[in-house]
Coordinates of C-alpha atoms in Angstrom, one line a residue:
M1 CA 5.4 36.9 31.9
K2 CA 8.7 36.1 33.7
R3 CA 11.4 34.0 32.1
T4 CA 12.7 31.2 34.5
Q5 CA 16.3 30.8 34.9
N6 CA 18.2 28.3 32.7
F7 CA 21.7 27.2 31.9
N8 CA 21.7 29.3 28.6
A9 CA 20.6 32.7 30.0
E10 CA 23.5 35.0 30.2
L11 CA 24.6 35.0 33.7
A12 CA 28.3 35.2 34.3
P13 CA 30.6 37.9 33.8
V14 CA 33.3 37.3 31.0
A15 CA 35.8 38.3 33.6
Y16 CA 35.0 35.1 35.6
A17 CA 35.9 33.1 32.5
E18 CA 39.0 35.2 31.7
A19 CA 40.2 34.5 35.5
L20 CA 39.7 31.0 35.1
L21 CA 41.4 30.7 31.7
A22 CA 44.5 32.7 33.1
L23 CA 44.6 30.1 36.2
A24 CA 44.4 27.2 33.7
E25 CA 47.3 28.5 31.7
E26 CA 49.4 28.8 35.0
L27 CA 48.4 25.3 35.7
G28 CA 49.8 24.2 32.2
L29 CA 46.7 24.1 30.1
L30 CA 46.5 26.0 26.8
R31 CA 43.4 28.0 26.3
T32 CA 42.9 26.1 23.0
E33 CA 43.0 22.8 25.0
V34 CA 40.3 24.2 27.3
F35 CA 38.0 25.4 24.7
A36 CA 38.3 22.1 22.8
A37 CA 37.8 19.9 25.8
A38 CA 34.7 22.2 26.8
R39 CA 33.4 22.2 23.3
V40 CA 33.0 25.8 23.6
R41 CA 33.7 28.5 21.1
P42 CA 36.3 31.1 22.0
E43 CA 34.1 33.7 20.6
V44 CA 31.8 33.7 23.6
L45 CA 34.5 35.9 25.3
D46 CA 33.7 38.6 22.9
S47 CA 30.0 39.1 24.2
P48 CA 29.3 42.9 23.6
N49 CA 27.4 42.9 27.2
G50 CA 30.6 41.3 28.8
R51 CA 28.6 38.2 29.8
V52 CA 28.7 34.5 29.0
S53 CA 26.2 31.9 29.5
F54 CA 26.2 29.8 32.7
L55 CA 26.2 26.8 30.5
D56 CA 29.4 28.0 28.8
F57 CA 31.1 28.9 31.8
H58 CA 29.9 25.5 33.4
M59 CA 31.5 23.5 30.6
L60 CA 34.8 25.6 30.6
A61 CA 35.2 25.1 34.4
Q62 CA 34.5 21.2 34.1
A63 CA 37.1 21.1 31.5
V64 CA 39.7 22.8 33.5
L65 CA 38.8 20.7 36.6
E66 CA 39.1 17.5 34.6
H67 CA 42.5 18.4 33.2
C68 CA 44.5 20.7 35.3
G69 CA 45.3 18.1 38.0
E70 CA 44.7 20.8 40.7
P71 CA 41.7 19.5 43.0
A72 CA 41.6 22.8 45.0
L73 CA 40.8 24.9 41.7
G74 CA 37.9 26.6 43.5
L75 CA 40.0 27.9 46.2
L76 CA 42.7 29.2 43.8
L77 CA 40.1 30.9 41.6
G78 CA 38.3 32.6 44.4
Q79 CA 41.5 34.3 45.6
R80 CA 41.8 35.8 42.0
L81 CA 38.1 37.0 41.9
N82 CA 38.9 40.5 43.4
V83 CA 36.9 43.6 43.5
S84 CA 37.6 44.6 40.0
T85 CA 36.6 41.1 38.9
H86 CA 33.0 41.7 40.0
G87 CA 32.6 44.8 37.7
I88 CA 29.9 47.3 38.8
L89 CA 29.1 45.5 42.0
G90 CA 32.8 45.5 42.7
Y91 CA 33.0 49.3 42.4
A92 CA 30.1 49.8 44.4
V93 CA 31.6 47.7 47.2
L94 CA 34.8 49.6 47.0
S95 CA 33.0 52.9 47.2
S96 CA 30.8 52.1 50.1
A97 CA 31.1 53.9 53.6
N98 CA 32.1 50.8 55.3
L99 CA 32.3 47.0 55.1
G100 CA 28.7 46.6 56.5
T101 CA 27.0 48.8 53.8
A102 CA 29.3 47.0 51.3
L103 CA 27.8 43.7 52.3
Q104 CA 24.3 45.0 52.4
F105 CA 24.9 46.4 48.9
A106 CA 26.2 43.1 47.6
L107 CA 23.5 41.1 49.1
K108 CA 20.8 43.3 47.3
Y109 CA 22.6 43.3 44.0
Y110 CA 24.6 40.0 43.7
R111 CA 22.3 38.5 41.1
V112 CA 23.8 40.9 38.5
L113 CA 26.9 38.5 38.7
G114 CA 24.9 35.4 37.9
L115 CA 26.0 33.7 41.1
A116 CA 24.4 30.1 41.5
F117 CA 23.6 30.8 45.0
D118 CA 21.3 32.3 47.5
L119 CA 22.7 34.7 49.8
E120 CA 21.7 35.7 53.4
L121 CA 23.3 37.8 56.3
V122 CA 22.5 36.6 59.6
E123 CA 23.4 38.0 63.0
Q124 CA 25.0 35.4 65.3
G125 CA 25.9 37.0 68.6
E126 CA 29.0 39.0 68.1
D127 CA 29.4 37.7 64.7
M128 CA 27.8 38.2 61.2
E129 CA 27.4 35.0 59.2
L130 CA 27.1 34.9 55.5
R131 CA 25.2 32.0 54.2
A132 CA 25.1 30.7 50.9
V133 CA 22.7 27.9 49.3
E134 CA 22.8 26.8 45.7
S135 CA 20.0 28.3 43.7
L136 CA 20.9 26.4 40.5
P137 CA 22.0 22.8 40.5
L138 CA 25.7 22.5 40.2
G139 CA 26.2 18.7 40.4
P140 CA 30.0 17.7 40.3
Q141 CA 30.9 21.6 40.5
S142 CA 29.3 22.1 43.7
R143 CA 32.4 22.2 45.8
F144 CA 34.4 24.0 43.1
A145 CA 31.7 26.9 43.2
A146 CA 31.2 27.2 46.8
E147 CA 35.2 27.3 47.6
G148 CA 35.2 30.0 44.8
L149 CA 32.4 32.1 46.4
L150 CA 33.6 32.0 49.9
A151 CA 37.5 32.4 49.1
S152 CA 36.5 35.5 46.9
I153 CA 34.5 37.1 49.6
H154 CA 37.1 36.5 52.1
T155 CA 39.8 37.8 49.9
I156 CA 37.8 41.0 49.1
A157 CA 37.0 41.5 52.8
R158 CA 40.6 41.4 53.7
F159 CA 41.6 43.6 50.8
L160 CA 38.9 46.2 51.9
L161 CA 40.1 46.2 55.5
G162 CA 43.7 46.1 54.7
E163 CA 44.6 43.5 57.0
E164 CA 44.4 39.8 58.1
L165 CA 41.0 39.1 59.6
Q166 CA 40.8 37.7 63.1
G167 CA 38.1 35.7 64.7
V168 CA 36.8 34.2 61.3
A169 CA 35.0 30.8 60.9
V170 CA 34.0 29.0 57.8
G171 CA 31.9 26.1 56.9
F172 CA 30.8 24.2 53.8
A173 CA 28.1 21.9 53.0
H174 CA 30.2 19.4 51.1
P175 CA 32.2 16.7 52.9
A176 CA 36.1 17.3 53.8
P177 CA 38.1 16.8 50.7
D178 CA 41.5 15.2 50.8
Y179 CA 43.2 18.7 50.6
S180 CA 41.1 20.1 53.5
E181 CA 44.2 21.5 55.2
R182 CA 44.5 23.9 52.3
Y183 CA 41.4 25.9 53.4
I184 CA 43.6 27.1 56.3
E185 CA 45.8 28.7 53.8
V186 CA 43.1 30.5 52.5
F187 CA 40.8 31.4 55.4
G188 CA 43.2 31.3 58.2
V189 CA 41.4 28.6 60.2
A190 CA 40.3 25.2 59.6
A191 CA 36.9 24.8 57.8
Q192 CA 34.0 23.1 59.1
F193 CA 32.3 20.4 56.6
D194 CA 29.0 18.7 56.2
Q195 CA 27.2 21.7 57.1
P196 CA 23.7 22.6 56.4
Y197 CA 24.7 25.3 53.9
H198 CA 28.0 27.1 53.1
W199 CA 28.8 30.1 55.5
L200 CA 31.6 32.6 56.6
R201 CA 31.4 34.2 59.8
V202 CA 33.3 37.5 60.8
P203 CA 33.1 39.8 64.0
Q204 CA 30.5 42.4 63.9
H205 CA 33.2 45.1 64.8
Y206 CA 34.7 44.8 61.2
L207 CA 31.5 45.8 59.6
Q208 CA 32.0 49.6 61.1
R209 CA 35.5 50.0 59.7
P210 CA 35.5 53.2 57.3
M211 CA 36.4 52.6 53.7
A212 CA 39.5 54.6 52.4
L213 CA 37.7 55.1 48.9
A214 CA 34.2 55.8 50.1
N215 CA 32.2 57.9 47.5
P216 CA 28.4 58.1 47.9
A217 CA 28.0 59.5 44.2
T218 CA 29.9 56.4 42.9
V219 CA 27.5 54.1 44.9
Q220 CA 24.5 55.9 43.7
M221 CA 25.6 55.6 40.1
C222 CA 26.4 51.8 40.7
E223 CA 23.0 51.1 42.2
Q224 CA 21.2 52.7 39.2
Q225 CA 23.2 50.4 36.9
C226 CA 22.7 47.3 39.1
E227 CA 19.0 48.0 38.8
A228 CA 19.0 48.3 35.1
L229 CA 21.1 45.0 35.0
L230 CA 18.7 43.0 37.0
A231 CA 15.7 44.3 34.9
S232 CA 17.4 43.2 31.8
L233 CA 18.7 39.9 33.1
D234 CA 15.5 39.0 34.9
V235 CA 17.0 37.0 37.5
Q236 CA 15.4 38.6 40.6
D237 CA 13.2 35.7 41.5
G238 CA 14.0 32.3 39.5
L239 CA 11.7 29.5 39.7
L240 CA 14.1 27.2 41.2
T241 CA 14.3 29.7 44.1
R242 CA 10.8 30.1 44.5
V243 CA 10.2 26.4 44.7
R244 CA 12.9 26.0 47.4
R245 CA 11.5 28.7 49.4
L246 CA 8.0 27.1 49.2
L247 CA 9.5 23.9 50.4
L248 CA 11.3 25.5 53.3
A249 CA 8.5 27.4 54.4
R250 CA 6.4 24.1 55.0
P251 CA 8.7 21.7 56.6
G252 CA 6.8 18.4 57.5
D253 CA 4.0 19.3 55.1
F254 CA 5.8 19.3 51.8
P255 CA 3.4 19.8 48.9
D256 CA 3.5 17.3 45.8
L257 CA 4.5 18.6 42.5
E258 CA 1.0 19.6 41.5
S259 CA 0.2 21.5 44.7
A260 CA 3.5 23.1 44.4
A261 CA 2.8 24.2 41.0
S262 CA -0.6 25.5 42.0
A263 CA 0.9 27.5 44.8
L264 CA 3.3 29.1 42.3
H265 CA 0.6 29.9 39.9
T266 CA 1.5 27.6 37.0
S267 CA 0.8 23.9 35.9
G268 CA 2.4 20.8 37.1
R269 CA 3.7 20.1 33.5
T270 CA 5.2 23.5 33.1
L271 CA 6.9 23.3 36.5
R272 CA 8.2 19.8 35.5
R273 CA 9.4 21.0 32.2
H274 CA 11.1 24.2 33.5
L275 CA 12.9 22.1 36.2
A276 CA 14.1 19.9 33.6
Q277 CA 15.4 22.5 31.7
M278 CA 17.6 23.5 34.8
G279 CA 18.9 20.0 35.0
T280 CA 17.0 19.0 38.0
S281 CA 13.4 17.8 39.0
Y282 CA 10.9 18.4 41.9
Q283 CA 12.1 15.2 43.7
Q284 CA 15.7 16.4 43.6
V285 CA 14.8 19.8 44.8
L286 CA 12.8 18.3 47.7
D287 CA 15.5 15.9 48.7
E288 CA 17.9 18.8 48.6
V289 CA 15.7 20.7 51.0
R290 CA 15.2 17.5 53.3
K291 CA 18.7 17.1 53.6
R292 CA 19.5 20.8 54.5
L293 CA 16.7 20.6 57.1
A294 CA 18.0 17.3 58.5
L295 CA 21.5 18.5 58.8
Q296 CA 20.2 21.5 60.9
Y297 CA 17.8 19.6 63.0
L298 CA 20.6 17.3 63.8
T299 CA 23.3 19.8 64.6
T300 CA 21.1 22.5 66.3
T301 CA 18.5 20.6 68.3
H302 CA 18.1 17.6 70.5
L303 CA 15.0 16.3 68.8
P304 CA 14.9 12.6 68.8
L305 CA 15.2 10.9 65.3
Y306 CA 11.7 9.9 64.9
E307 CA 10.4 13.4 65.3
I308 CA 13.0 14.7 62.9
A309 CA 12.0 12.0 60.5
Q310 CA 8.2 13.3 60.8
L311 CA 9.3 17.0 60.4
L312 CA 11.0 15.9 56.9
G313 CA 8.0 14.1 56.0
F314 CA 8.8 10.6 56.4
S315 CA 6.0 8.4 58.0
D316 CA 8.8 5.8 59.0
P317 CA 12.0 6.6 60.7
S318 CA 13.7 3.9 58.9
N319 CA 12.8 5.5 55.5
F320 CA 14.5 8.6 56.9
R321 CA 17.6 6.8 57.9
R322 CA 18.0 5.2 54.4
A323 CA 17.4 8.4 52.9
F324 CA 20.1 10.1 55.1
R325 CA 22.7 7.5 54.4
K326 CA 22.0 8.1 50.7
W327 CA 22.6 11.8 51.1
T328 CA 25.5 11.7 53.4
G329 CA 26.9 8.0 53.5
K330 CA 26.2 8.1 57.1
L331 CA 23.5 7.3 59.7
P332 CA 21.6 10.2 61.3
G333 CA 22.7 9.1 64.8
D334 CA 26.3 8.7 63.8
Y335 CA 26.4 12.1 62.0
R336 CA 24.9 13.7 65.1
S337 CA 27.5 11.9 67.5
E338 CA 30.5 13.0 65.3
E339 CA 29.2 16.6 65.2
R340 CA 29.1 16.7 69.0
L341 CA 32.6 15.3 69.6

C-alpha cells in the first residue's frame, strides 16, 4: 500500500538547505542562530542520502524568513538554486538536446526534488506556459516557495540558453507584495498577481535551441537514477494531489468527504486523518480548489456571477461573494473589473 505524503517524509535535497543557510549568513544570520530558532538539529544536513525532511526545511526557512529582515527571500534563493543545486535532475537538464527536452524531462521527474508543487506545461499560442499549483499546504511560506520555484526555473533557462530571455511573462497566485518592483530585477518584466496559479511563459522558439553540453548517454543514466529515486521516495501520486485532481474533475458537483474517500478507495476517517497529518483538511482543499476555479472563471470568461457561483457549488450567489471576499479580500465583481483594466 502506498504511503501518503507527509511533512516528515524525506523530500528536500540537502543542497536546498545549504543554499538557504548560505544566503542567511550573507544576510547577517549565523547558522547556529537559524538552527536554534528553527529547533532543528544541524545533524540533519549529514543525511547519507543527501535529503532532509520537508518539515525540517520548512522550519529552517521559516526561521530565516522571520529573522533575516529580507521580505524577498524567495526571489534571492531562487536565483541561487542553479543547475548543480538540483542534483541528478540538474545534470539531466544540462545534458538534454535542447531546452524543450530539458523541460519535458524536468516535468517527468521533478518530484525527486520534493517540490511542493504540481507542474504542468501548456501551449499558449506562440508561447509555452509552465504552471505550478501547491501540492502540499505551505501556509505562510506559499509566496516564498513560489518565488523560489519560478526564479530558479528562469535562472536555469537563462543559463542554459546563455542569454537574457526576451518575451517572458510571469504570474503569481499571491497578491502583489510591497516589494513587487523587485520581480522586474529577477524576471526582466513586471509580474502579474492574484492569478489562478503561478506561471512562467516563454516564447516557443527558445525550446528548439540546442544545448552546448548535450549528451544522450548522460540523460539515459540520469533517467535510470530518477526512476529509482521515485520508487524509493514513493511520491509519485500523493493523496493530497489525488484529492485535488478529484475535485478539479468535478466542478459544480463537488463530492463530500465520504464520497471523495470512496472515490479514492479509502475511508472517510482515513482520508481525514491523512489530510490532518499534512496540515490541512478536506474543507481547506475544497476552498483552495474553489478559489482557483473562481479566479479562472472571472479572468477568462464572461459568465455572470450567479453562474460562476453555481459552477463552484454555491446555491446562493451571496454565499459565493462572502467566500470570495474571505479568500481574496475583494468582491468577485470588483476583482473582475480590476483584471480588465
